[in-house]
Every structure is written in C-alpha cells, then in structure tokens.
PDB file of C-alpha atoms in Angstrom:
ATOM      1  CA  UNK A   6     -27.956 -13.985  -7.340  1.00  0.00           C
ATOM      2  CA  UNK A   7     -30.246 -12.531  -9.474  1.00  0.00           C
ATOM      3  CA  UNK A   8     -33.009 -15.309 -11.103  1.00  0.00           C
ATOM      4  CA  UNK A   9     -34.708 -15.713 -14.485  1.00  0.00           C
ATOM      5  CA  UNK A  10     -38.486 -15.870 -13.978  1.00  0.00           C
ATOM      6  CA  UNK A  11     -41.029 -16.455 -16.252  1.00  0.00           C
ATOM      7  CA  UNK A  12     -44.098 -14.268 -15.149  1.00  0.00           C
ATOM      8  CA  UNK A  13     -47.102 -15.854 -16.753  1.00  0.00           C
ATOM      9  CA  UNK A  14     -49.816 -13.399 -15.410  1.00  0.00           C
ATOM     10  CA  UNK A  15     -52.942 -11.534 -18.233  1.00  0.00           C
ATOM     11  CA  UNK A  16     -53.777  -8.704 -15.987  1.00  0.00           C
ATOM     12  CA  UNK A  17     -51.660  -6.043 -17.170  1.00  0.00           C
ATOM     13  CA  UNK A  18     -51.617  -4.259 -13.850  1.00  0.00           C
ATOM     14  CA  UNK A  19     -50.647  -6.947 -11.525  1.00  0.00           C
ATOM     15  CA  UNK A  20     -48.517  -8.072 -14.235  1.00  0.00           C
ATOM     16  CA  UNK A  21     -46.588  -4.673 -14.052  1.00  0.00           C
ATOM     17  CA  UNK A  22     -46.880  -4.795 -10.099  1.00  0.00           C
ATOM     18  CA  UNK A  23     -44.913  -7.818  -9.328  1.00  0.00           C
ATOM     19  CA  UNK A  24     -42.174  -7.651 -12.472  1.00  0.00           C
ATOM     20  CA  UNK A  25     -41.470  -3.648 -11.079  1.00  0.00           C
ATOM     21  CA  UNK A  26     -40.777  -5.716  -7.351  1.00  0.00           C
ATOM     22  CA  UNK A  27     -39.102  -8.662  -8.675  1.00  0.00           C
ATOM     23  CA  UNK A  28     -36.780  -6.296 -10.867  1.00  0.00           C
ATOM     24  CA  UNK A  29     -36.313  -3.986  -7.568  1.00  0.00           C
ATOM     25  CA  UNK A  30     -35.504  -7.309  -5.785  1.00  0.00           C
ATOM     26  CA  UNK A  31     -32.712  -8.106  -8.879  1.00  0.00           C
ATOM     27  CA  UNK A  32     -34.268 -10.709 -10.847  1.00  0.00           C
ATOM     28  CA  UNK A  33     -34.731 -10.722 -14.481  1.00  0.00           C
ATOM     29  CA  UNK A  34     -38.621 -10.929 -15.594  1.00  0.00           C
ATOM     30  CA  UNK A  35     -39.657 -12.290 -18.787  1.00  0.00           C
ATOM     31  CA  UNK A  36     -43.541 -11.595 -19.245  1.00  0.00           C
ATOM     32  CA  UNK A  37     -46.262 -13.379 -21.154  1.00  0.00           C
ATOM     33  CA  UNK A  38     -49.955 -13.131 -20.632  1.00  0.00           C
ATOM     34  CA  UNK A  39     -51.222 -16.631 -22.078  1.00  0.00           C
ATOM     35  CA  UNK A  40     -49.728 -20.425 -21.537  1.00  0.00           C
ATOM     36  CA  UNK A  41     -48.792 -20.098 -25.694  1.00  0.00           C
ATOM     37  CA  UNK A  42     -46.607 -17.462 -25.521  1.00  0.00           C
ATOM     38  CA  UNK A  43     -44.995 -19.067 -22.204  1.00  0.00           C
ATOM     39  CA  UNK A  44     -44.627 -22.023 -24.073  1.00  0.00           C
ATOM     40  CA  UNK A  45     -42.516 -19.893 -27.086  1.00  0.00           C
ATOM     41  CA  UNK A  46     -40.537 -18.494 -24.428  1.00  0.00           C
ATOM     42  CA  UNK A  47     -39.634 -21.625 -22.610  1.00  0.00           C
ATOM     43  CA  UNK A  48     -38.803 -23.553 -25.967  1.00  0.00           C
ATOM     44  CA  UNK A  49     -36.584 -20.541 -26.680  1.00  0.00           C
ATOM     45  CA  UNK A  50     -34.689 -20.659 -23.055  1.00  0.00           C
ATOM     46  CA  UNK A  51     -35.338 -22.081 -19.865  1.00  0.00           C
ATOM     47  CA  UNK A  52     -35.934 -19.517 -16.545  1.00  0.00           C
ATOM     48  CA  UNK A  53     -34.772 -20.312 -13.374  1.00  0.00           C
ATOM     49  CA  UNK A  54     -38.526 -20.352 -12.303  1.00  0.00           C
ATOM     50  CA  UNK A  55     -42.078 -19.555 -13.622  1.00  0.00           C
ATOM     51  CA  UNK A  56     -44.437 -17.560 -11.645  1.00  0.00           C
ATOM     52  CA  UNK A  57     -47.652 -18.930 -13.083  1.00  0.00           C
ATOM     53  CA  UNK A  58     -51.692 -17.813 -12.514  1.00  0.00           C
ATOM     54  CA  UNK A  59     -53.821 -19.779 -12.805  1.00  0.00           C
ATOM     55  CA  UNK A  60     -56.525 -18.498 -14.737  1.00  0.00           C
ATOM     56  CA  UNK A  61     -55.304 -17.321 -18.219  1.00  0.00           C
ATOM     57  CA  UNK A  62     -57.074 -16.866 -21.429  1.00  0.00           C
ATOM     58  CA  UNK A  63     -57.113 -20.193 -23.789  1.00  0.00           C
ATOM     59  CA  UNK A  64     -55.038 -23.030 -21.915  1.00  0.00           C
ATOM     60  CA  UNK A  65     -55.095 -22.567 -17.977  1.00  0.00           C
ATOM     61  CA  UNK A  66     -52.413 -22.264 -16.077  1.00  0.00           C
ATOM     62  CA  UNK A  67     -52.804 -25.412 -14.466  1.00  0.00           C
ATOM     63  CA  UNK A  68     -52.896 -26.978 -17.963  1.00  0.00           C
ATOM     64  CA  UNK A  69     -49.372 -25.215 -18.865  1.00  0.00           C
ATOM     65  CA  UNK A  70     -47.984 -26.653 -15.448  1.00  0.00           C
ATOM     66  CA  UNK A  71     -49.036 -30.041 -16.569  1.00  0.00           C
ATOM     67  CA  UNK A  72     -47.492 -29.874 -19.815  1.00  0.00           C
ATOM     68  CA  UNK A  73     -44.534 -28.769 -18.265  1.00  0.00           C
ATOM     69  CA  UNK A  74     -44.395 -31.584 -15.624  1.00  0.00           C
ATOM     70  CA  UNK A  75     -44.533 -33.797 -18.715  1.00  0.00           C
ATOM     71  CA  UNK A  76     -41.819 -32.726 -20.711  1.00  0.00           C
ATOM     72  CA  UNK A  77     -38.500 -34.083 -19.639  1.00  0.00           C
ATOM     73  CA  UNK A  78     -36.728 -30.768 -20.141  1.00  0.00           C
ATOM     74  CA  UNK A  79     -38.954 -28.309 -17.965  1.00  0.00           C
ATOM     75  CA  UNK A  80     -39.767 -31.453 -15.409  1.00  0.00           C
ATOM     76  CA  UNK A  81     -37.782 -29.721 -12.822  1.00  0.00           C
ATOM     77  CA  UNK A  82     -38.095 -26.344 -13.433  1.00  0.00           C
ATOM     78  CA  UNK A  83     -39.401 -24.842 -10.299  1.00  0.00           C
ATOM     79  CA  UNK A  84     -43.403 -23.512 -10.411  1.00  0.00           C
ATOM     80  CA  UNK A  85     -44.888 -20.833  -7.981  1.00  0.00           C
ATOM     81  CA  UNK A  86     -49.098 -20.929  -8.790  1.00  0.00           C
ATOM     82  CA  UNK A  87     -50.642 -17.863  -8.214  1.00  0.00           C
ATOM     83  CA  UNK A  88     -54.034 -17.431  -8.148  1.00  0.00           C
ATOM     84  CA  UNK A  89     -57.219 -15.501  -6.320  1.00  0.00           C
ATOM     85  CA  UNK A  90     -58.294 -19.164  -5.484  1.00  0.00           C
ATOM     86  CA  UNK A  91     -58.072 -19.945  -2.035  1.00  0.00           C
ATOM     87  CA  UNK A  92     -60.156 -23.063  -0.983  1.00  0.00           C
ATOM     88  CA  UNK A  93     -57.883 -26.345   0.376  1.00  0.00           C
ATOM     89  CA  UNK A  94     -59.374 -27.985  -2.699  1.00  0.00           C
ATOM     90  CA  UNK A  95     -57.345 -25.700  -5.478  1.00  0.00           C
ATOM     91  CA  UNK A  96     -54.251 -25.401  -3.390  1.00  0.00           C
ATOM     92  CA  UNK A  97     -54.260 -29.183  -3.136  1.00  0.00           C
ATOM     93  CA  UNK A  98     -54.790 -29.216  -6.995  1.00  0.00           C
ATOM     94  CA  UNK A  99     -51.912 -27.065  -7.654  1.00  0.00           C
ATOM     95  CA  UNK A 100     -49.709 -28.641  -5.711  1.00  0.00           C
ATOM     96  CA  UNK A 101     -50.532 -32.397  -6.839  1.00  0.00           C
ATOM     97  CA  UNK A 102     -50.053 -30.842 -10.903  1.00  0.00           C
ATOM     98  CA  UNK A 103     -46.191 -30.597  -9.252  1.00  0.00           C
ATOM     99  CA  UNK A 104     -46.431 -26.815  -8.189  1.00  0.00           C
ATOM    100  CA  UNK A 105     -43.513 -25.836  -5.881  1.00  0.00           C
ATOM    101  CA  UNK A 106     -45.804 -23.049  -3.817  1.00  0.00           C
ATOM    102  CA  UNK A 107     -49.145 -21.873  -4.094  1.00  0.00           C
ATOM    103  CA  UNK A 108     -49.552 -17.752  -3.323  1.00  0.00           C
ATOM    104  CA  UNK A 109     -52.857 -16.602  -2.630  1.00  0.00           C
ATOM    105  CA  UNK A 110     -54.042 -13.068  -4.209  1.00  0.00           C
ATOM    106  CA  UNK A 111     -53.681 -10.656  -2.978  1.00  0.00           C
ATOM    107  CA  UNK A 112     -50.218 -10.917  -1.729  1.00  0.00           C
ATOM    108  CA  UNK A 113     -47.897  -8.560  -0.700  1.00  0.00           C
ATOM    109  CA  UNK A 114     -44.411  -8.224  -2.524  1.00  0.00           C
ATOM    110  CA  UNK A 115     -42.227  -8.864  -0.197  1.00  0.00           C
ATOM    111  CA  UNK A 116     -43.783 -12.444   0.579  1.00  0.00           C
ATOM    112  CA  UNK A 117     -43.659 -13.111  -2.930  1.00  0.00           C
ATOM    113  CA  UNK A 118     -40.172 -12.300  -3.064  1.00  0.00           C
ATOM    114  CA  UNK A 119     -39.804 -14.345  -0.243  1.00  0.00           C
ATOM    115  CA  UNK A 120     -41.390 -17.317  -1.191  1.00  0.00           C
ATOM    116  CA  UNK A 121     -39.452 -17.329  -4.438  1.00  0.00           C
ATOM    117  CA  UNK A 122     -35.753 -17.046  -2.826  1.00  0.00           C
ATOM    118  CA  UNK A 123     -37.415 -20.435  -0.654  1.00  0.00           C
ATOM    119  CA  UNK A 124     -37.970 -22.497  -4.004  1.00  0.00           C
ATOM    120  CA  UNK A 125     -34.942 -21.322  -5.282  1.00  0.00           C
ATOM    121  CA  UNK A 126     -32.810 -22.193  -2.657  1.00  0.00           C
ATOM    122  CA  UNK A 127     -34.544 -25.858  -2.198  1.00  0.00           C
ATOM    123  CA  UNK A 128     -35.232 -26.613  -5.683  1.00  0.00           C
ATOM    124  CA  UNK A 129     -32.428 -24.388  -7.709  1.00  0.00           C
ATOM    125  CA  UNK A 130     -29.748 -23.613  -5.059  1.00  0.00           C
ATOM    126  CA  UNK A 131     -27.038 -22.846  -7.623  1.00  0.00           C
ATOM    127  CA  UNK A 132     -29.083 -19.397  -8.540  1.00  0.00           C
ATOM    128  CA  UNK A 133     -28.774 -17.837  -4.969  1.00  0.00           C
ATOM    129  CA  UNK A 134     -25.914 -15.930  -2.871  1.00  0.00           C
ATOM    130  CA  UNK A 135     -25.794 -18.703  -0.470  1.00  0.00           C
ATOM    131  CA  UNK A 136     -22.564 -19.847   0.377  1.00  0.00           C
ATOM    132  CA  UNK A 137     -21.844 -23.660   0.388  1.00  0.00           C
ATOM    133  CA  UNK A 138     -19.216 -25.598   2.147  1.00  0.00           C
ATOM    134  CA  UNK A 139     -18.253 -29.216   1.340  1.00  0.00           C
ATOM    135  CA  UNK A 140     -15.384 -31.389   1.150  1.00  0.00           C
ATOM    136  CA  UNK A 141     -12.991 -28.667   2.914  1.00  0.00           C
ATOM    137  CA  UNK A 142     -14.242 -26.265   0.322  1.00  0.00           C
ATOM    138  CA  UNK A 143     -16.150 -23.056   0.376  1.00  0.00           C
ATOM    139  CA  UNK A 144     -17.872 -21.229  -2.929  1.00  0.00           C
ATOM    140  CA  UNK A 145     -19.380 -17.899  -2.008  1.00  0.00           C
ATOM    141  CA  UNK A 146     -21.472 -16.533  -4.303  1.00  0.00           C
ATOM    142  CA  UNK A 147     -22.155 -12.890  -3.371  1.00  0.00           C
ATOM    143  CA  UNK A 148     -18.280 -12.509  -3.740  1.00  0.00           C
ATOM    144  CA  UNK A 149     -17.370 -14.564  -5.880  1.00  0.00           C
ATOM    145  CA  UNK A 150     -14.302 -16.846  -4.043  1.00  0.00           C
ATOM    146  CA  UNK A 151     -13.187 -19.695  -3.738  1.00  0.00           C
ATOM    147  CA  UNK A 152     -11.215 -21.011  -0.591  1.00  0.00           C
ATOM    148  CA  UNK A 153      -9.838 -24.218   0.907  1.00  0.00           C
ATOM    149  CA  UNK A 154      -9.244 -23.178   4.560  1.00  0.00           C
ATOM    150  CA  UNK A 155      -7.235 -20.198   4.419  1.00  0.00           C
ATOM    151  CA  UNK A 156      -6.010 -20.138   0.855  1.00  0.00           C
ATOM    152  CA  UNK A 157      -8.076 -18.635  -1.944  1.00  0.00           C
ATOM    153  CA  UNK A 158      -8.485 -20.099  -5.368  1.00  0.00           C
ATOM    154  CA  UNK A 159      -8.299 -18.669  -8.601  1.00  0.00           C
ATOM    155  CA  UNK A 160     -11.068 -19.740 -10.829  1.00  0.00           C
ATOM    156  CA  UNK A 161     -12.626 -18.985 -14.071  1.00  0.00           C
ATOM    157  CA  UNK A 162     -16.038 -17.340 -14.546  1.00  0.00           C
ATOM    158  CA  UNK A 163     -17.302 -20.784 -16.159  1.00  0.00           C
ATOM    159  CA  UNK A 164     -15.129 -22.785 -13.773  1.00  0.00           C
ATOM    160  CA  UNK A 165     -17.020 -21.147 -11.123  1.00  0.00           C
ATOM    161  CA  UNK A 166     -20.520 -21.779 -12.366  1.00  0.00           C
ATOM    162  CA  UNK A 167     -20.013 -25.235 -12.926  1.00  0.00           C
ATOM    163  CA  UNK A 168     -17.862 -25.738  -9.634  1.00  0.00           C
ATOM    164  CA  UNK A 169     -21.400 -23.920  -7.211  1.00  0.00           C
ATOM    165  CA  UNK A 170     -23.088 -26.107  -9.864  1.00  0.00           C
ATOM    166  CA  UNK A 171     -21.980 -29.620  -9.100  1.00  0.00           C
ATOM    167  CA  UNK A 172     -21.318 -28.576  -4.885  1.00  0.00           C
ATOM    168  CA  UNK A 173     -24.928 -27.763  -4.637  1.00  0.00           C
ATOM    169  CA  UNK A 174     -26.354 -31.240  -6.476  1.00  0.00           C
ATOM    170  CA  UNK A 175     -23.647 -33.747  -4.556  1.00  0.00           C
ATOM    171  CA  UNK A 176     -23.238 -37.123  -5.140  1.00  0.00           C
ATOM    172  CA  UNK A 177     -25.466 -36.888  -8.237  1.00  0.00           C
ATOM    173  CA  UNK A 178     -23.772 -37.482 -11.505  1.00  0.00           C
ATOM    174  CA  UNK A 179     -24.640 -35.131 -13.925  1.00  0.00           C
ATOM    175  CA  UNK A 180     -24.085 -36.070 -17.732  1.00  0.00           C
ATOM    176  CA  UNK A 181     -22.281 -33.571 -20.457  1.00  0.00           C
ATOM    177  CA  UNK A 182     -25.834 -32.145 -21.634  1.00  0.00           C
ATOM    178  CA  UNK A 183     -27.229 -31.467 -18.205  1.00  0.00           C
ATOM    179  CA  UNK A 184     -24.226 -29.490 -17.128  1.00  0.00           C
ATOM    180  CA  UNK A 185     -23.979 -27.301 -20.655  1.00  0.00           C
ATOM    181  CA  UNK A 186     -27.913 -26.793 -19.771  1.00  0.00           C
ATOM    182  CA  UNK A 187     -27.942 -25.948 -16.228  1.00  0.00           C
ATOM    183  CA  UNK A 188     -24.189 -23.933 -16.472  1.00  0.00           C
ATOM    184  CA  UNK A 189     -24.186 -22.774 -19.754  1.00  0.00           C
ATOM    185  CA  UNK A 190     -27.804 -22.434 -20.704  1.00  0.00           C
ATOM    186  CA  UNK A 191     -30.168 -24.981 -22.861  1.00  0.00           C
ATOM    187  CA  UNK A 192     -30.374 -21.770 -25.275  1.00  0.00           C
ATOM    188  CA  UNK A 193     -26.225 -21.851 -25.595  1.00  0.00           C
ATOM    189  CA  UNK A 194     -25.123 -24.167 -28.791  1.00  0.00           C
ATOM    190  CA  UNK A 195     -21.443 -25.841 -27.780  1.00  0.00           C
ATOM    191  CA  UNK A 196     -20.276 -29.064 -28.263  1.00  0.00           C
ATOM    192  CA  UNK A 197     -20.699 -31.638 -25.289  1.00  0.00           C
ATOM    193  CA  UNK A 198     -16.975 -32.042 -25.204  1.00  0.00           C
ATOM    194  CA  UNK A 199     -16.561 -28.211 -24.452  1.00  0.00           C
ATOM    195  CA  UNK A 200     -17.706 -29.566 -20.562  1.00  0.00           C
ATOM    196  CA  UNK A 201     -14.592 -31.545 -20.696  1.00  0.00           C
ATOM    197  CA  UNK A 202     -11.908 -28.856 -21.202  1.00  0.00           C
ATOM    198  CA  UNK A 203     -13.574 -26.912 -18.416  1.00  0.00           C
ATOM    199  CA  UNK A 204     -13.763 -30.000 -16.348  1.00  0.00           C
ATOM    200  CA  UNK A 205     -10.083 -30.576 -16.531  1.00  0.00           C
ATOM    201  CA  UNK A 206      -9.166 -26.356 -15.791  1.00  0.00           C
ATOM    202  CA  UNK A 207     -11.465 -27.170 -12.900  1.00  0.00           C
ATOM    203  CA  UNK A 208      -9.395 -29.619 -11.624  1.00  0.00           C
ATOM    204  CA  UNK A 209      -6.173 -28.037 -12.718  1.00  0.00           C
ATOM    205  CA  UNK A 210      -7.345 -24.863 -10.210  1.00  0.00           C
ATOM    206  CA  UNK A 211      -8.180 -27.228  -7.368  1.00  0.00           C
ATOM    207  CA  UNK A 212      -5.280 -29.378  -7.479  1.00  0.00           C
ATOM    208  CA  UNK A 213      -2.813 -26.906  -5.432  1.00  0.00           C
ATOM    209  CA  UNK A 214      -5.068 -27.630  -2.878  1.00  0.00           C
ATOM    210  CA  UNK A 215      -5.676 -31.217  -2.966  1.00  0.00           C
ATOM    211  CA  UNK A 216      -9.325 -30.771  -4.088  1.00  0.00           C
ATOM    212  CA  UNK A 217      -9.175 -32.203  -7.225  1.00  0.00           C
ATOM    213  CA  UNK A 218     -10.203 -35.637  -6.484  1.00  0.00           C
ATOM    214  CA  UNK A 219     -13.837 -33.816  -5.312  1.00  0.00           C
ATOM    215  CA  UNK A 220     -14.805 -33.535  -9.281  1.00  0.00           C
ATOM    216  CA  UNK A 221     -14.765 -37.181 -10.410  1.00  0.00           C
ATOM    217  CA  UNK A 222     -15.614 -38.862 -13.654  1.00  0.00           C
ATOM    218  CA  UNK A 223     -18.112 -41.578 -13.895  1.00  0.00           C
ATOM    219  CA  UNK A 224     -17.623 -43.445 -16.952  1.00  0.00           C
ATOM    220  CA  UNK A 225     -20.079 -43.573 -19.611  1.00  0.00           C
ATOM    221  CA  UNK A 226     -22.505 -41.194 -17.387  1.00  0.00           C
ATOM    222  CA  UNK A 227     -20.966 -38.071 -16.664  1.00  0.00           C
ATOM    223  CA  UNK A 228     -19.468 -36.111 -14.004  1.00  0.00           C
ATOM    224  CA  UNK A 229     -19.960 -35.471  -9.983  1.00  0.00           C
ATOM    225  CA  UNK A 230     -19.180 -33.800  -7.063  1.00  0.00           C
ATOM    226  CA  UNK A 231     -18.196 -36.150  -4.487  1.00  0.00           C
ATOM    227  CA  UNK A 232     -16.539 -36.286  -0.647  1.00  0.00           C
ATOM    228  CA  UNK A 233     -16.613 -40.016  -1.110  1.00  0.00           C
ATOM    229  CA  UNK A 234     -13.467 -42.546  -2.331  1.00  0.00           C
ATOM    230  CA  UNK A 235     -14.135 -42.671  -6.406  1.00  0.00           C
ATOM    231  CA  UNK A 236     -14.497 -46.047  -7.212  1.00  0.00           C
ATOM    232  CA  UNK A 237     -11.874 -47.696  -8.827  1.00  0.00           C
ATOM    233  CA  UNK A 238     -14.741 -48.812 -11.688  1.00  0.00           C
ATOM    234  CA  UNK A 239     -14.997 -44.977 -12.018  1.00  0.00           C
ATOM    235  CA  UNK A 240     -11.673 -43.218 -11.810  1.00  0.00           C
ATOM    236  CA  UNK A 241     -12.006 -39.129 -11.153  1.00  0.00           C
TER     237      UNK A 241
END
C-alpha cells in the first residue's frame, strides 16, 4: 500500500533522486530540506515514516530524531537515517537516538525501497499489501477482502482500515484517540465517539460470521483485537 514519507534530505539532487524512485515505487513523498520545516510538516500531519540525513543545515538530523523520540506523538513513528557516514561509531549513534535503519550513501534505489517496505512491515504493518490471518479471519490488502473461510465479507472503506488496523497490533488495546490517529489521521478533526459507531458497523459486518466477539471493548481504555475469551471485567 502506498506510504507517506517524510524525506528530510538538503541536497536538491539526491533529494529529487530518491522522491522520483519512491514515487515510481507508489509512495507519497513530502520533502523538506532542514529539521524546521520537517518539524512544520510533522505538526501539520504525521507520515507513515521519515527518511532522515543526517547532516542538514541548522539542527542535525540526529537532533530532529531526538526530538522526535521525545515527543509522545511521533515516539513511534518509524526513522530510516541516511547519511554518507559509515564508521560502526555513527551507525551505532543513529541507531541508539531510536533510528529504525541506518542506509549508507551512496545507495542504490531499489535497497532503499527495500529497506523501507522492512520497517514498514515490522514497525507499521497496517501500511503494506500484506495479507494477515487471525482468529479464522483473513484481510487482504492488495484486494481489498475480507473472508472467514470461504465466505466473503462486506465491509466499509473505514471499517476496513480500522479492522487491518487492530489485526495487525493484537492483543493491544488501543484507546479512541489512537485509533482516529492511526485510521483516520492525527490531521482529521472528529469526535472520539465517531470510533464507536464504526466500532459497532464493524461488528455488525462480522457477526454473520461469528467474528464479532474478535473486536472487544475494554472498559475505560479502549478497544482490541483479540483471539482470547474477553474477560467478563471487560465485556466485547
């Protein structure tokens, strides 16, 4: 599925070079040249990933990454450094600052493009084509279905965001304002209780099925995906 990256790179030419490969790969490229107008651009919306050199003009990139590790919001937003540095030393640096990769210039394109569907898939699984099966259920991506053995589901385009959402972060209970962030977008303004109507059409879809039960609610925190027995304490 195509991504959202953040390329935070100030030479214009390898700047152009890898957003022309990422766009021919079918991501989305947002470009900034310094760590202040990467910051703008992150306030404004969060990317699925940033692609981040290291040396930039003012703040370094390593700097940026720091500030980014701090900030509860972009904590987990997956980092690939880039940089012409190559010694153990740096690449140990970037990854303690809580960089997801470290790619060595020069690079070719395809690696890059390589590397990135790897952190996606570990660290953002719900932006790729990869199919997931759990609880007798399978969400494919590339074409869109549902099924539960042989039957196909009908679901909503939202219903089906928040349905790969929630099978690829099992078991983890996810409250209203991380699911309108990570399914919706942090940029979209809707009320928390807008997750609840789509919640219960959700449910509604995967009841002919038997499925329902998978999406349970866990009072006062939220909402998971589970294969698990809710607990009585927490009713789905």
């Amino acid at each position: 599925m195509p991504a959202n990256i953040l390329l935070v790179e100030d030479e214009p030419a390898i700047q152009e070079l890898i957003a022309a490969n990422l766009a021919r790969a079918g991501h989305h490229v947002v470009r900034a040249a310094d760590a202040e107008t990467a910051q703008r651009i992150v306030r404004e919306a969060l990317p699925d990933l940033v692609l981040l050199d290291w040396m930039l003009p003012g703040a370094s990139g390593v700097e940026f990454a720091r500030r980014l590790r701090a900030d509860e919001r972009t904590r987990e937003l997956p980092i690939i450094m880039l940089t012409a540095r190559g010694e153990e030393q740096d690449k140990v640096t970037g990854l303690e600052i809580g960089a997801d990769d470290y790619v060595t210039k020069p690079f070719s394109p395809r690696e890059l493009v390589a590397r990135i569907k790897a952190v996606l898939r570990r660290r953002a699984p719900q932006v790729t084509e990869d199919a997931v099966e759990l609880g007798g259920l399978r969400l494919d991506p590339a074409t869109h279905r549902v099924t539960a053995g042989e039957a196909a589901l009908s679901l909503g385009p939202t219903e089906f965001r928040l349905l790969h959402f929630l099978m690829t972060h099992p078991e983890r209970v996810h409250s209203r304002a991380q699911l309108l962030d990570q399914v919706w977008g942090d940029h979209v303004f809707v009320e928390e209780r807008t997750v609840d109507v789509h919640i219960r059409r959700l449910r509604s879809a995967l009841e002919a099925s038997g499925h329902d039960g998978l999406i349970q609610t866990v009072r006062g925190s939220g909402y998971r995906f589970s294969v698990q027995v809710a607990n009585p304490a927490t009713p789905a």
